[in-house]
PDB file of C-alpha atoms in Angstrom:
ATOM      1  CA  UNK A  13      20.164  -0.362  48.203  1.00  0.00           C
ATOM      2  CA  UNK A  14      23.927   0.611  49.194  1.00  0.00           C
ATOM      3  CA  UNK A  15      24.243   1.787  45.476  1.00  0.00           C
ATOM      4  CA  UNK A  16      21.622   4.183  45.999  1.00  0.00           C
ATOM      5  CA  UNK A  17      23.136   5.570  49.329  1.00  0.00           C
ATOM      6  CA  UNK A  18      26.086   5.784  47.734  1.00  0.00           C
ATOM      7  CA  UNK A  19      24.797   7.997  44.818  1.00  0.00           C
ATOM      8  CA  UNK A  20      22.511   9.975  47.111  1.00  0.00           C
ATOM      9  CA  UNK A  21      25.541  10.573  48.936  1.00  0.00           C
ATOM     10  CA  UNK A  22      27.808  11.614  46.291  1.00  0.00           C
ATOM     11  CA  UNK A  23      25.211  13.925  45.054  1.00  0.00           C
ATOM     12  CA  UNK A  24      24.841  15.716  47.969  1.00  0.00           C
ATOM     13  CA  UNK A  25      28.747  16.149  48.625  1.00  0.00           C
ATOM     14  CA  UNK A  26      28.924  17.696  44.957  1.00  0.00           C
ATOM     15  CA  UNK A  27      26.078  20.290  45.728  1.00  0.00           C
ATOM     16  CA  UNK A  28      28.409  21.207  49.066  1.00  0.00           C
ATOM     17  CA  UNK A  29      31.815  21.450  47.231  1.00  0.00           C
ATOM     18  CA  UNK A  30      31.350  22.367  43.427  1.00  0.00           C
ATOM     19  CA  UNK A  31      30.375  26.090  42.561  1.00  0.00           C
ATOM     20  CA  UNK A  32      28.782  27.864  40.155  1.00  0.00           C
ATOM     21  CA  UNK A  33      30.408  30.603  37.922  1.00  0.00           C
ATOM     22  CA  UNK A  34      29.827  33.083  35.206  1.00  0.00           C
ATOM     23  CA  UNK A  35      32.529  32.322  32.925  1.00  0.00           C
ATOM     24  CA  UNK A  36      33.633  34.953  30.556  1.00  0.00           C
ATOM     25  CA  UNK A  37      36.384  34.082  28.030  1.00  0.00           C
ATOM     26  CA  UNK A  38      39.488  36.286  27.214  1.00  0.00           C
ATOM     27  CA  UNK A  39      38.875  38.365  24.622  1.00  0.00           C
ATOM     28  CA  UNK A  40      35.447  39.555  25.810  1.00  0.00           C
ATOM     29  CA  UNK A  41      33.601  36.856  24.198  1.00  0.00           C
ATOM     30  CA  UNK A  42      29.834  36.677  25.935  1.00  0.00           C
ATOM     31  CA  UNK A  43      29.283  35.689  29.558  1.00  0.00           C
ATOM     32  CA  UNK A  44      28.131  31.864  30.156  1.00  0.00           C
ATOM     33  CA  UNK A  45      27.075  30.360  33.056  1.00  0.00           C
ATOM     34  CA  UNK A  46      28.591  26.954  34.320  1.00  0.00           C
ATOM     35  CA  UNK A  47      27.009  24.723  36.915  1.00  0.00           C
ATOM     36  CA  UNK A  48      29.038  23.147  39.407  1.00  0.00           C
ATOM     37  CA  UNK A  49      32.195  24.612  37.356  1.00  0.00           C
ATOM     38  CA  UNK A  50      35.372  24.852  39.990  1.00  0.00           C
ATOM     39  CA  UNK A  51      36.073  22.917  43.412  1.00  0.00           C
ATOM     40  CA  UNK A  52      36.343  26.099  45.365  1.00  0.00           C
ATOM     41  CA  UNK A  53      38.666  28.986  45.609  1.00  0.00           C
ATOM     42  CA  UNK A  54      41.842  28.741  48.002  1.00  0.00           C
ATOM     43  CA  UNK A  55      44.134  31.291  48.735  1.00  0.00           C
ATOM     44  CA  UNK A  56      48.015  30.141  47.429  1.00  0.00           C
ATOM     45  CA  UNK A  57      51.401  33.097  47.716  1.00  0.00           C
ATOM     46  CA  UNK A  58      54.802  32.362  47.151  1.00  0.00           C
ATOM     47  CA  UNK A  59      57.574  34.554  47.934  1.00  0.00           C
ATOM     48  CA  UNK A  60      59.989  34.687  44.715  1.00  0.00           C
ATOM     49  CA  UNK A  61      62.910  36.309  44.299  1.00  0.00           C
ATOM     50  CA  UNK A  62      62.864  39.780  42.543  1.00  0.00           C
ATOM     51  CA  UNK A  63      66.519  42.160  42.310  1.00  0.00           C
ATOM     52  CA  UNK A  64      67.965  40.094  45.376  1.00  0.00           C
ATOM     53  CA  UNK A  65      64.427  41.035  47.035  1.00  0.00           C
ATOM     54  CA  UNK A  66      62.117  38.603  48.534  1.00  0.00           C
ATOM     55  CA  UNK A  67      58.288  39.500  47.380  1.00  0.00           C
ATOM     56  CA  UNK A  68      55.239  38.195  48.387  1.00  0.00           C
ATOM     57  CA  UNK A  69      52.888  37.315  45.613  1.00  0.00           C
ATOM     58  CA  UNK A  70      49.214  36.293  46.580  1.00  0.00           C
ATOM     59  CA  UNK A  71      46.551  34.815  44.147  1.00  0.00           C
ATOM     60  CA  UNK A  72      44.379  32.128  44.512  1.00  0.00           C
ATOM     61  CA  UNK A  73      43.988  28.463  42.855  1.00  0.00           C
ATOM     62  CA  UNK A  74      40.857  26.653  42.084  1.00  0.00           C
ATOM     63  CA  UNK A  75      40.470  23.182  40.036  1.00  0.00           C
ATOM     64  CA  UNK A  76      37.713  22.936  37.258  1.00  0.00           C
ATOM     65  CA  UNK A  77      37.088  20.028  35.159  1.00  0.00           C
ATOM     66  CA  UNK A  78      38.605  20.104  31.417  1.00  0.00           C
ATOM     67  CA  UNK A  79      35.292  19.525  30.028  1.00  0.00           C
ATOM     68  CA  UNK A  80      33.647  22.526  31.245  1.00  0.00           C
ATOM     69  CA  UNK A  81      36.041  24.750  30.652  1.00  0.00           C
ATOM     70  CA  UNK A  82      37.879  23.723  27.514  1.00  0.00           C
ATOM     71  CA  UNK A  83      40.125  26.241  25.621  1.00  0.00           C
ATOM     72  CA  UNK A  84      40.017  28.467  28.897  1.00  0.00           C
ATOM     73  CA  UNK A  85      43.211  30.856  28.342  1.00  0.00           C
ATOM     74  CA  UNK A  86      44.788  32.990  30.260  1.00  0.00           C
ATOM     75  CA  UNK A  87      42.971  36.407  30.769  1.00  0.00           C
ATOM     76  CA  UNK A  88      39.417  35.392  30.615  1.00  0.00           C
ATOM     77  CA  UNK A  89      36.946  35.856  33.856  1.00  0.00           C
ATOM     78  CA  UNK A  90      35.645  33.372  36.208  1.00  0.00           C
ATOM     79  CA  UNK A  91      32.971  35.136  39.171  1.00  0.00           C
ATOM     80  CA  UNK A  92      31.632  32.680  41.244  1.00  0.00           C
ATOM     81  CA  UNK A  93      28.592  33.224  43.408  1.00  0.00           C
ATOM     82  CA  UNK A  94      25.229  31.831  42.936  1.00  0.00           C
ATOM     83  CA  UNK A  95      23.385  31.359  39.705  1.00  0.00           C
ATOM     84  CA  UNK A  96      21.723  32.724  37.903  1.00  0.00           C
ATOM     85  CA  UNK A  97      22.483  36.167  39.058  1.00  0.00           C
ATOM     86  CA  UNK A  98      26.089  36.092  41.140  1.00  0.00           C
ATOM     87  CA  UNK A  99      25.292  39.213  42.841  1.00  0.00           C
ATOM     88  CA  UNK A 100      27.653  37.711  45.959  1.00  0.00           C
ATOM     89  CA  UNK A 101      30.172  36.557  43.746  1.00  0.00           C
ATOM     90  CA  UNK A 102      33.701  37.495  43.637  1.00  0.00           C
ATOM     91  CA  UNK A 103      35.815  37.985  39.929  1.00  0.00           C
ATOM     92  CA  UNK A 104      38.696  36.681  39.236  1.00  0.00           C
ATOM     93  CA  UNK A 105      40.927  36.767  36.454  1.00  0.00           C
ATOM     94  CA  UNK A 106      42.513  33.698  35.122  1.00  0.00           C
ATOM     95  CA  UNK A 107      46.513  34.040  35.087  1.00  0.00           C
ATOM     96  CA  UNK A 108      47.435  30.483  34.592  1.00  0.00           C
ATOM     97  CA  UNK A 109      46.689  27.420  33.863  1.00  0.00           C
ATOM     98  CA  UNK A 110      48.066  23.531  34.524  1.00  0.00           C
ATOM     99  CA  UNK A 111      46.608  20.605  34.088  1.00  0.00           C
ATOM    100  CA  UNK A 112      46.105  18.747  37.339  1.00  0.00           C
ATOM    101  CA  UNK A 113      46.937  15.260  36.677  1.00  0.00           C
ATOM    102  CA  UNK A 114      43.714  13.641  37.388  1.00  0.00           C
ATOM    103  CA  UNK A 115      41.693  14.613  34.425  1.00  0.00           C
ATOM    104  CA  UNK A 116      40.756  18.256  35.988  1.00  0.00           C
ATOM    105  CA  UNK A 117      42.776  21.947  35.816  1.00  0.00           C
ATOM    106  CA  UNK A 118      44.568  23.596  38.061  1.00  0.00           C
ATOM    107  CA  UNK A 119      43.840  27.112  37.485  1.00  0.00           C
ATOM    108  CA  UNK A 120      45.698  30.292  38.939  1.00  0.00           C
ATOM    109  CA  UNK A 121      43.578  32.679  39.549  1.00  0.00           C
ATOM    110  CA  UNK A 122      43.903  36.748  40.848  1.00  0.00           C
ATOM    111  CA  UNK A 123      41.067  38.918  42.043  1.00  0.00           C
ATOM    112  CA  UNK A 124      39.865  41.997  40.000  1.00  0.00           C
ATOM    113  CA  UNK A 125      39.592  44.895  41.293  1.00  0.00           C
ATOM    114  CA  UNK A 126      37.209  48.060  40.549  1.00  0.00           C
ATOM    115  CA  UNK A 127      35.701  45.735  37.738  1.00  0.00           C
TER     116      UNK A 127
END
């Protein structure tokens, strides 16, 4: 019985906190969808040092598990939203990519503008 509240449980986080996205991989290659793809979007700047100038860089992070997204590369195109459509959705472009440490990516994302 506790088993099964646990599961039910777990479930139901998932639906909350993974996202859907319309994955498209650098190099134009067709657009796929991926179900509960990337643990949501969060906003991440750093302020490096350019010329002996301090500059504000913003992009945003999200963390997707290796499986669904293996050989993901830098330049392809992640929109999240809902599927099957992603109408709401917002695109990003993938800059970077890390893995996390606990069997997921880290990826560096930067929004696309006039797409």
């Amino acid at each position: 019985m506790r088993l099964d509240f646990a599961s039910d449980a777990f479930d139901a986080i998932q639906e909350e906190l993974f996202e859907d996205v319309l994955y498209t991989p650098a190099g134009g290659g067709a657009a796929v969808t991926l179900l509960k793809a990337i643990f949501g979007v969060e906003i991440a700047s750093a302020r490096p040092e350019v010329f002996d100038q301090t500059v504000r860089v913003g992009t945003h992070l999200t963390r997707a598990s290796k499986a669904k997204f293996a050989g993901i590369a830098k330049g392809a195109l992640i929109k999240d939203g809902t599927a099957p459509e992603f109408d709401d959705g917002t695109e990003y472009r993938v800059v970077d990519v890390q893995p996390a440490g606990d069997g997921r990516l880290e990826i560096e994302i930067s929004l696309v503008v006039n797409s």
